[in-house]
PDB file of C-alpha atoms in Angstrom:
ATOM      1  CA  UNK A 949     108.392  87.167 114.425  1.00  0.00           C
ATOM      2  CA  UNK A 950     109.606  90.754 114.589  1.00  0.00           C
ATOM      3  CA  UNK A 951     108.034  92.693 117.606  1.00  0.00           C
ATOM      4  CA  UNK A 952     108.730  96.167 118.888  1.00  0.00           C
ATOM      5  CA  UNK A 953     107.893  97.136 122.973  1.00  0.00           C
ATOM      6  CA  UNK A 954     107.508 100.256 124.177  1.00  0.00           C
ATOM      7  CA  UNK A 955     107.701  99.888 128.610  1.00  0.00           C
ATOM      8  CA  UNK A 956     106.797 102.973 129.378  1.00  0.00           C
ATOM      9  CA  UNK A 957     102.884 104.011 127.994  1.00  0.00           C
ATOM     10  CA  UNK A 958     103.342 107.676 129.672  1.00  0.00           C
ATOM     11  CA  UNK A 959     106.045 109.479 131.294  1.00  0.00           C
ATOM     12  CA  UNK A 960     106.149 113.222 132.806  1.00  0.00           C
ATOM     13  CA  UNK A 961     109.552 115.176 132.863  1.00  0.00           C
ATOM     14  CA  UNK A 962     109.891 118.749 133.435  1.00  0.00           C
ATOM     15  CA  UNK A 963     111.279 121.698 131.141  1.00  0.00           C
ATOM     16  CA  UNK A 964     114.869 121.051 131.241  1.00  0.00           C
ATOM     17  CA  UNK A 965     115.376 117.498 132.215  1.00  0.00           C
ATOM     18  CA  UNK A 966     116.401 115.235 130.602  1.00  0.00           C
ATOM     19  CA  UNK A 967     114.474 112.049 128.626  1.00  0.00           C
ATOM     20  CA  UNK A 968     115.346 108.583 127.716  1.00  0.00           C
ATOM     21  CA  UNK A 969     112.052 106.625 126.344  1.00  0.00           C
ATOM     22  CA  UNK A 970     113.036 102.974 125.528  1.00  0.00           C
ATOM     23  CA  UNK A 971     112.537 100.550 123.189  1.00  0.00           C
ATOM     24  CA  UNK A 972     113.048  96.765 122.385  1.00  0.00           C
ATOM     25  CA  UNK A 973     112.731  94.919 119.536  1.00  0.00           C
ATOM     26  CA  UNK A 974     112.732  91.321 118.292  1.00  0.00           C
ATOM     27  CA  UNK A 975     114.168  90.770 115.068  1.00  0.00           C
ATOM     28  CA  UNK A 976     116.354  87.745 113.655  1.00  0.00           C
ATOM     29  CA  UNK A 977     118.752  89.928 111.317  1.00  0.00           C
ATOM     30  CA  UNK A 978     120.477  93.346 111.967  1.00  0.00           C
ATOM     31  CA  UNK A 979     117.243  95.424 112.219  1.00  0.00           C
ATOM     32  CA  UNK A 980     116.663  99.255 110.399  1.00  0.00           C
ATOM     33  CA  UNK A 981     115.493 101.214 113.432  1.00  0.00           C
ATOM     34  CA  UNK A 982     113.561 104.552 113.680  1.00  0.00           C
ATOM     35  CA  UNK A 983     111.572 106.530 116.275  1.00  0.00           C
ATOM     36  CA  UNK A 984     109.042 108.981 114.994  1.00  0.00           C
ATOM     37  CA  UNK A 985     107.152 111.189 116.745  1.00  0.00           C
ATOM     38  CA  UNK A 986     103.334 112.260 116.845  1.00  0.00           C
ATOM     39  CA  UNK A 987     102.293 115.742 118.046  1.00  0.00           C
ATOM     40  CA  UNK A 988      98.007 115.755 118.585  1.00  0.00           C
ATOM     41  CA  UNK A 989      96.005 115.496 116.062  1.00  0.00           C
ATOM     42  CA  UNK A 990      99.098 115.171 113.194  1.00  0.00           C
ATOM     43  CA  UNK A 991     100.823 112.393 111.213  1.00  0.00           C
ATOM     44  CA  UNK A 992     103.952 110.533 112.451  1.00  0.00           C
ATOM     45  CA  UNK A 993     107.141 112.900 111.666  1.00  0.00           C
ATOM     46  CA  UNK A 994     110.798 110.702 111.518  1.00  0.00           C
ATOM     47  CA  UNK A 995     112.776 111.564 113.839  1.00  0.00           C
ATOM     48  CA  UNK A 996     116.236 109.530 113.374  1.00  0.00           C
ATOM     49  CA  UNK A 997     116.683 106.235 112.334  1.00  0.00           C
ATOM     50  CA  UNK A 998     119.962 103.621 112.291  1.00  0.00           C
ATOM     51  CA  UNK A 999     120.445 100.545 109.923  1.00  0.00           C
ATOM     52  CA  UNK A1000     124.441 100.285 109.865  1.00  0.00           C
ATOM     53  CA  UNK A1001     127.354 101.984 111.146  1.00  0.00           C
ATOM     54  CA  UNK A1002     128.041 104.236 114.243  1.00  0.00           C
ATOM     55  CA  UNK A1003     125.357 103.205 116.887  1.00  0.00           C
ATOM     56  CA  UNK A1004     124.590 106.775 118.547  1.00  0.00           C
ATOM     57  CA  UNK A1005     122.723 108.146 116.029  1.00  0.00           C
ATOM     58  CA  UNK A1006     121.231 112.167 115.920  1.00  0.00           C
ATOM     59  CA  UNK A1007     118.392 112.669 114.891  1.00  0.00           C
ATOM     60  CA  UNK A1008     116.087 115.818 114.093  1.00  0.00           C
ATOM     61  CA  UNK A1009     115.159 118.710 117.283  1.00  0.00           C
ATOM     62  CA  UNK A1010     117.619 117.555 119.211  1.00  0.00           C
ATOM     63  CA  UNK A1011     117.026 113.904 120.083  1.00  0.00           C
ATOM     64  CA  UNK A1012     119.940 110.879 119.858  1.00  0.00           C
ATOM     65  CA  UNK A1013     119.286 107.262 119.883  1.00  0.00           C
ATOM     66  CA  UNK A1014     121.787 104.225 120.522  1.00  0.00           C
ATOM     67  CA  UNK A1015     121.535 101.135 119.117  1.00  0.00           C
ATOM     68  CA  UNK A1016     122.626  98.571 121.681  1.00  0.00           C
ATOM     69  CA  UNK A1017     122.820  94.992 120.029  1.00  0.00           C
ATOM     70  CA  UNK A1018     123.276  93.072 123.135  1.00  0.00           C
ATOM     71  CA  UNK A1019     120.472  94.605 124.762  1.00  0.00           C
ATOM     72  CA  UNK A1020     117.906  94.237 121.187  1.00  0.00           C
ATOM     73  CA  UNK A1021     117.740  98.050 122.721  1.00  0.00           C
ATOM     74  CA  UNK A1022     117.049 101.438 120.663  1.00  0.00           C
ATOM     75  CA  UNK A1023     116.447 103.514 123.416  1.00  0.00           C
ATOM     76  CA  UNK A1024     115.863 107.737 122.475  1.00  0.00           C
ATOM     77  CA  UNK A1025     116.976 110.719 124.213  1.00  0.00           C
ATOM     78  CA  UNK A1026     117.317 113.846 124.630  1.00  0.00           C
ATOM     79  CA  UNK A1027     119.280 116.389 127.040  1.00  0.00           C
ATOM     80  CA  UNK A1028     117.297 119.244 127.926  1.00  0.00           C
ATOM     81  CA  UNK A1029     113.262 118.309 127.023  1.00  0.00           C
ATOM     82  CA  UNK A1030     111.166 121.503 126.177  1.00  0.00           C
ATOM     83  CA  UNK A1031     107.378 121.387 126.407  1.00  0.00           C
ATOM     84  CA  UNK A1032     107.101 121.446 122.375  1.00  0.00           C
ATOM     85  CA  UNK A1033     108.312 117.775 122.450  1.00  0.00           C
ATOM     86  CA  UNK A1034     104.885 116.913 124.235  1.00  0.00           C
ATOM     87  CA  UNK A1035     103.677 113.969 121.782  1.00  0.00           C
ATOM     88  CA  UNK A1036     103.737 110.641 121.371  1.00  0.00           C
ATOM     89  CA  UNK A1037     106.430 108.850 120.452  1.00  0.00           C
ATOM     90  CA  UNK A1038     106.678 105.796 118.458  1.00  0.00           C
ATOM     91  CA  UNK A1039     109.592 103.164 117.578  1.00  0.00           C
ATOM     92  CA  UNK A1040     109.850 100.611 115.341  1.00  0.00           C
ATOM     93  CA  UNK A1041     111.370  98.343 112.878  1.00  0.00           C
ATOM     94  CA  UNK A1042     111.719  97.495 109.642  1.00  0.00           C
ATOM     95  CA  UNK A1043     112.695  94.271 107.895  1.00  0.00           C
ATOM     96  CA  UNK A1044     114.356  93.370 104.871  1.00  0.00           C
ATOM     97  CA  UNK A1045     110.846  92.986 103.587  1.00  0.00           C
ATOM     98  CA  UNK A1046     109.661  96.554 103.773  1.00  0.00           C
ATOM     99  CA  UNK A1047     107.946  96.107 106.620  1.00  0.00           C
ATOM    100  CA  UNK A1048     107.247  97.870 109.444  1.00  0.00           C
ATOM    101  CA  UNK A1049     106.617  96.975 113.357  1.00  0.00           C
ATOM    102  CA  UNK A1050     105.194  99.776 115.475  1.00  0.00           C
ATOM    103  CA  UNK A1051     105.767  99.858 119.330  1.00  0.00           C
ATOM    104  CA  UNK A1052     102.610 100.797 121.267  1.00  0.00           C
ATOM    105  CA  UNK A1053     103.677 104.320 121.520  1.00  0.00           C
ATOM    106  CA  UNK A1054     105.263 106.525 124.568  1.00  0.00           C
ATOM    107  CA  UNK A1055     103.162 109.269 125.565  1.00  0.00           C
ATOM    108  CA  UNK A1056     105.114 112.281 126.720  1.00  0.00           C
ATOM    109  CA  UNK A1057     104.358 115.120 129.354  1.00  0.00           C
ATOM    110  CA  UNK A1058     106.616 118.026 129.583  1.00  0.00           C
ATOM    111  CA  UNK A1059     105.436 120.201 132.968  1.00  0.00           C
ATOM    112  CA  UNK A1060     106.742 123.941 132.886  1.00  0.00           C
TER     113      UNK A1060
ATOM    114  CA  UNK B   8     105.727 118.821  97.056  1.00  0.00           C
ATOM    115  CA  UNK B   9     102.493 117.931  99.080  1.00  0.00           C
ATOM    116  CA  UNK B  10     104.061 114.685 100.277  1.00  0.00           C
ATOM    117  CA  UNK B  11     101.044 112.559 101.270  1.00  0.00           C
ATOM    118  CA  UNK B  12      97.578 113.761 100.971  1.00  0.00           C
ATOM    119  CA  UNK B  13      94.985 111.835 102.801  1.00  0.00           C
ATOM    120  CA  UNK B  14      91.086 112.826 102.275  1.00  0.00           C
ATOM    121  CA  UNK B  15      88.332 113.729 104.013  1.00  0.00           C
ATOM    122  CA  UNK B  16      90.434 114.282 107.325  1.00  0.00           C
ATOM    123  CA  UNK B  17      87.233 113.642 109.023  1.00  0.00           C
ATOM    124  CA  UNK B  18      84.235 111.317 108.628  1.00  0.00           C
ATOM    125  CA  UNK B  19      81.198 110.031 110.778  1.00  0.00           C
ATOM    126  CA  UNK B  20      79.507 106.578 109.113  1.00  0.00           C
ATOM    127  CA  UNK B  21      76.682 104.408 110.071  1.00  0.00           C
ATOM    128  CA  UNK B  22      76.972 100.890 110.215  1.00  0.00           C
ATOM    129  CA  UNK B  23      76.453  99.299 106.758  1.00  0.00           C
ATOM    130  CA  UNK B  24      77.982 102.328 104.715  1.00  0.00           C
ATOM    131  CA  UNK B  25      80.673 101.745 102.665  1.00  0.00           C
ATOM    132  CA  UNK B  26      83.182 104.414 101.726  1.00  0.00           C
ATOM    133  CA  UNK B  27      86.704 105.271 100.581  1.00  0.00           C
ATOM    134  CA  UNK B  28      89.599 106.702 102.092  1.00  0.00           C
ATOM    135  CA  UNK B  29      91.794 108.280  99.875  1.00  0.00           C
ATOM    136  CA  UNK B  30      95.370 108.677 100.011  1.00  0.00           C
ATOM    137  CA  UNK B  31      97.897 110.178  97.054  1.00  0.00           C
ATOM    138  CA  UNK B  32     101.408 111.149  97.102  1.00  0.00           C
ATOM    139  CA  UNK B  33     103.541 113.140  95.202  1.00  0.00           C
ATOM    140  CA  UNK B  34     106.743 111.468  95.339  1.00  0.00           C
ATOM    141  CA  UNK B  35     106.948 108.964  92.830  1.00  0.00           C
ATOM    142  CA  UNK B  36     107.157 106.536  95.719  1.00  0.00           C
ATOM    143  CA  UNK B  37     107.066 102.844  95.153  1.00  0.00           C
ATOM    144  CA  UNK B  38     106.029 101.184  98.252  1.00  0.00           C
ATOM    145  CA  UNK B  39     102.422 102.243  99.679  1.00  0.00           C
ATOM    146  CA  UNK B  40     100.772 100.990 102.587  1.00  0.00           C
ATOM    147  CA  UNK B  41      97.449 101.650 105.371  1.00  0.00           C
ATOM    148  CA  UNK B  42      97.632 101.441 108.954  1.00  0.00           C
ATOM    149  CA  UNK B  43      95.206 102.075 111.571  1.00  0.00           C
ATOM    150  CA  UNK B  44      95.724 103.760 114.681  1.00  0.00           C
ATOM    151  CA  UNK B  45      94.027 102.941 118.204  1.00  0.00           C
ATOM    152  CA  UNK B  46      94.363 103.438 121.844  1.00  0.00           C
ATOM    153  CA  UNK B  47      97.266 101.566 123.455  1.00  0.00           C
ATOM    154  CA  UNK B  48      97.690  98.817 120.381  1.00  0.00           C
ATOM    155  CA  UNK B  49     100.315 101.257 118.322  1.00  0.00           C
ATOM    156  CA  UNK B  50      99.618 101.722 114.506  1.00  0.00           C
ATOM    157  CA  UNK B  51      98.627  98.261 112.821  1.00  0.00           C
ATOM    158  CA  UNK B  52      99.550  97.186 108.844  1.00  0.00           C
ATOM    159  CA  UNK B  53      95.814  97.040 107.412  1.00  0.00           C
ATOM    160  CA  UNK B  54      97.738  96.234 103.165  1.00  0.00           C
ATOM    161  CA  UNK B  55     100.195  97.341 102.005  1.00  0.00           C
ATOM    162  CA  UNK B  56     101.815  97.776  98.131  1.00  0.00           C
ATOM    163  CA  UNK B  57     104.955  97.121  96.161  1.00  0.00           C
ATOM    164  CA  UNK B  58     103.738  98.966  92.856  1.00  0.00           C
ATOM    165  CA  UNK B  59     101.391  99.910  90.557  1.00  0.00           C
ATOM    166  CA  UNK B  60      98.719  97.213  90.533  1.00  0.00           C
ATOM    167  CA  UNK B  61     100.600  95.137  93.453  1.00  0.00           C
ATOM    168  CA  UNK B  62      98.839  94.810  96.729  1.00  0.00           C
ATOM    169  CA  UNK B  63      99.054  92.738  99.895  1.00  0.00           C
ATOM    170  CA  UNK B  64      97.472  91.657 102.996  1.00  0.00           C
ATOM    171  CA  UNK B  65      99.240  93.319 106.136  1.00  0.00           C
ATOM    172  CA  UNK B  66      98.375  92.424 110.078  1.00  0.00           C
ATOM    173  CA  UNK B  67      94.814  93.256 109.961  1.00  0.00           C
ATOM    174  CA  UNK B  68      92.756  93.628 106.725  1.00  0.00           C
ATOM    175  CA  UNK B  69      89.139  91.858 107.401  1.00  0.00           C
ATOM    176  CA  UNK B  70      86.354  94.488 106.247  1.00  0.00           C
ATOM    177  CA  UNK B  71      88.943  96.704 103.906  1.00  0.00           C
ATOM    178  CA  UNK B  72      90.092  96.345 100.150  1.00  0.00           C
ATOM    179  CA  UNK B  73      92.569  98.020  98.125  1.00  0.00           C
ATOM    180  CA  UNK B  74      93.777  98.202  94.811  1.00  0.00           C
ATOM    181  CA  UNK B  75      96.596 100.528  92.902  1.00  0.00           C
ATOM    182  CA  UNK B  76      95.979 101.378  89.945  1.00  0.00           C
ATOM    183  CA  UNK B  77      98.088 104.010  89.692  1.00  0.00           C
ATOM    184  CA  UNK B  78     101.718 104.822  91.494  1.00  0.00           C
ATOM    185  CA  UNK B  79     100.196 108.071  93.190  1.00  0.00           C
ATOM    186  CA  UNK B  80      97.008 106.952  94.548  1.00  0.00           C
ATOM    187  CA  UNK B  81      96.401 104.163  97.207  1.00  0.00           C
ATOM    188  CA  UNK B  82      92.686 104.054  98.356  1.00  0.00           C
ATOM    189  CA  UNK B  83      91.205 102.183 101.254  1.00  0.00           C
ATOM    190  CA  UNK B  84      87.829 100.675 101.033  1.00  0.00           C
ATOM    191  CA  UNK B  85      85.441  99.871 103.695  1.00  0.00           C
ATOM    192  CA  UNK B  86      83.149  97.502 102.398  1.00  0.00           C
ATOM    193  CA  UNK B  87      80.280  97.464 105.275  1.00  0.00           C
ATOM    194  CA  UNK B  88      81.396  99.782 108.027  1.00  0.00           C
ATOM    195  CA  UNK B  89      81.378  98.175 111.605  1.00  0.00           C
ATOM    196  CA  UNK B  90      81.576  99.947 115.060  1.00  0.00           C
ATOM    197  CA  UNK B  91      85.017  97.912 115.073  1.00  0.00           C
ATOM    198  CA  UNK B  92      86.193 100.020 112.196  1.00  0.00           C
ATOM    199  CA  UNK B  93      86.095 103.166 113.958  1.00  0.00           C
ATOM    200  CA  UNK B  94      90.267 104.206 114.263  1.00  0.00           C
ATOM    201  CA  UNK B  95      92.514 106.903 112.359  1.00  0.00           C
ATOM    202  CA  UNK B  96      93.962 105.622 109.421  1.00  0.00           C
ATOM    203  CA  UNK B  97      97.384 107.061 108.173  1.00  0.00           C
ATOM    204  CA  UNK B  98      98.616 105.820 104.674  1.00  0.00           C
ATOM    205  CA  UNK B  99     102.342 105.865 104.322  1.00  0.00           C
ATOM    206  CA  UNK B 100     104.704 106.010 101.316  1.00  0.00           C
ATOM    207  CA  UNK B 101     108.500 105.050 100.729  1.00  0.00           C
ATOM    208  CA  UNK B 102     111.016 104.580  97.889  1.00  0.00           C
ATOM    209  CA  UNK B 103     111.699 100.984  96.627  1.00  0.00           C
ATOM    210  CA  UNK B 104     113.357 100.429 100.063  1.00  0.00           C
ATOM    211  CA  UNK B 105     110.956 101.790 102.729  1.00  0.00           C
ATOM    212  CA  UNK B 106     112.235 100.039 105.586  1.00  0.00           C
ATOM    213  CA  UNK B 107     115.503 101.376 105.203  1.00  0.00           C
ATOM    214  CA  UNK B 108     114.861 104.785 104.608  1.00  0.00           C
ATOM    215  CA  UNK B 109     111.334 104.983 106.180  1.00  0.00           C
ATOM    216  CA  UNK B 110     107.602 106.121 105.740  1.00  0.00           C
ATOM    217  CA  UNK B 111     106.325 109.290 104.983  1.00  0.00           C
ATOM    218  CA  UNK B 112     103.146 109.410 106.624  1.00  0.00           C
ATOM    219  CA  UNK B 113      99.953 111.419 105.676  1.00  0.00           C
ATOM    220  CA  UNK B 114      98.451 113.616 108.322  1.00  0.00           C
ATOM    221  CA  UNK B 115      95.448 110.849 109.026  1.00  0.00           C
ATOM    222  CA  UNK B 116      91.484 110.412 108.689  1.00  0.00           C
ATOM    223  CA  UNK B 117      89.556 109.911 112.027  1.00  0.00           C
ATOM    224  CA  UNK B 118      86.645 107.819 111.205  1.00  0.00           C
ATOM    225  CA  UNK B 119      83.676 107.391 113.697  1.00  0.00           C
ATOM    226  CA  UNK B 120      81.079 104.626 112.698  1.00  0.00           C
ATOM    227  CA  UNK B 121      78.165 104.751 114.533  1.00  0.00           C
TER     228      UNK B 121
END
């Protein structure tokens, strides 16, 4: 069965530093990936997703994501964090099916 | 373009009620689908559907009901609201290949049931 897991339920980084929030998945085929993100109180925004092709994908405000087969790894980062990108932040996967597996979510702190 | 529009954004129920979430979209979007949204478990697939008048069971659909009659609307029943029900709920839309191009979401409804 496909499953999505999310380590890390919160991490803190300061202004400037830079972020990697991981991800694993379990899925039989090549996988569609995505990470969205989830600012308080809103809807989940898409923030870059990968299904074929190059594996470092860019995604939307800044954040990149690589898709590392060996590893069953999509893990998201980003350079230089600034304290808008406080949120949550989910991955998951998608099937051939249309369906969709959610990680547990990554709770972010961004300290001045 | 509204996207997804989900109504009443809030709502406080007592056990027993009943009500009905609703959930349109403007983007001629085939797929539909409800999730819920709690503490530390990630968003869960309550049904989903494929199409006008097409619905499904997803992960976790005891106590809710669906139906589509039309492609822009998608509304989620509670039949006899439990404590167990309280959650946000975000409906999601896609075109005929959602899980390759992914959701839109709708901004969510926080329901309490007391």
């Amino acid at each position: 069965a496909q499953s999505v897991t999310q380590p890390d339920i919160h991490i803190t980084v300061s202004e400037g530093a830079s972020l990697e929030l991981r991800c694993n998945y379990s899925y039989g085929a090549t996988p569609y990936l995505f990470w969205y993100v989830q600012s308080p109180g809103q809807g989940l925004q898409l923030l870059l997703k990968y299904f074929s092709g190059d594996t470092l994908v860019q995604g939307i405000k800044g954040f990149e994501a690589e898709f590392k087969r060996s590893q069953s790894s999509f893990n998201l980062r980003k350079p230089s964090v600034h304290w808008s990108d406080a949120a949550e932040y989910f991955c998951a996967v998608g099937d051939t099916g249309n369906q969709f597996y959610f990680g547990t979510g990554t709770s972010l702190t961004v300290i001045p | 373009n509204a996207g997804v529009t989900q109504t009443p954004k809030f709502q406080v129920l007592k056990t027993g009620q009943s009500m009905t979430l609703q959930c349109a979209q403007d983007m001629n979007h085939e797929y539909m689908s409800w999730y819920r949204q709690d503490p530390g478990m990630g968003l869960r697939l309550i049904h989903y559907s494929v199409g006008a008048g097409i619905t499904d069971q997803g992960e976790v659909p005891n106590g809710y009901n669906v139906s589509r009659s039309t492609t822009e609307d998608f509304p989620l029943r509670l039949l006899s609201a439990a404590p167990s029900q309280t959650s946000v709920y975000f409906c999601a839309s896609s075109t005929g290949q959602g899980a390759y191009y992914g959701y839109t979401f709708g901004s969510g409804t926080r329901l309490t049931v007391v």
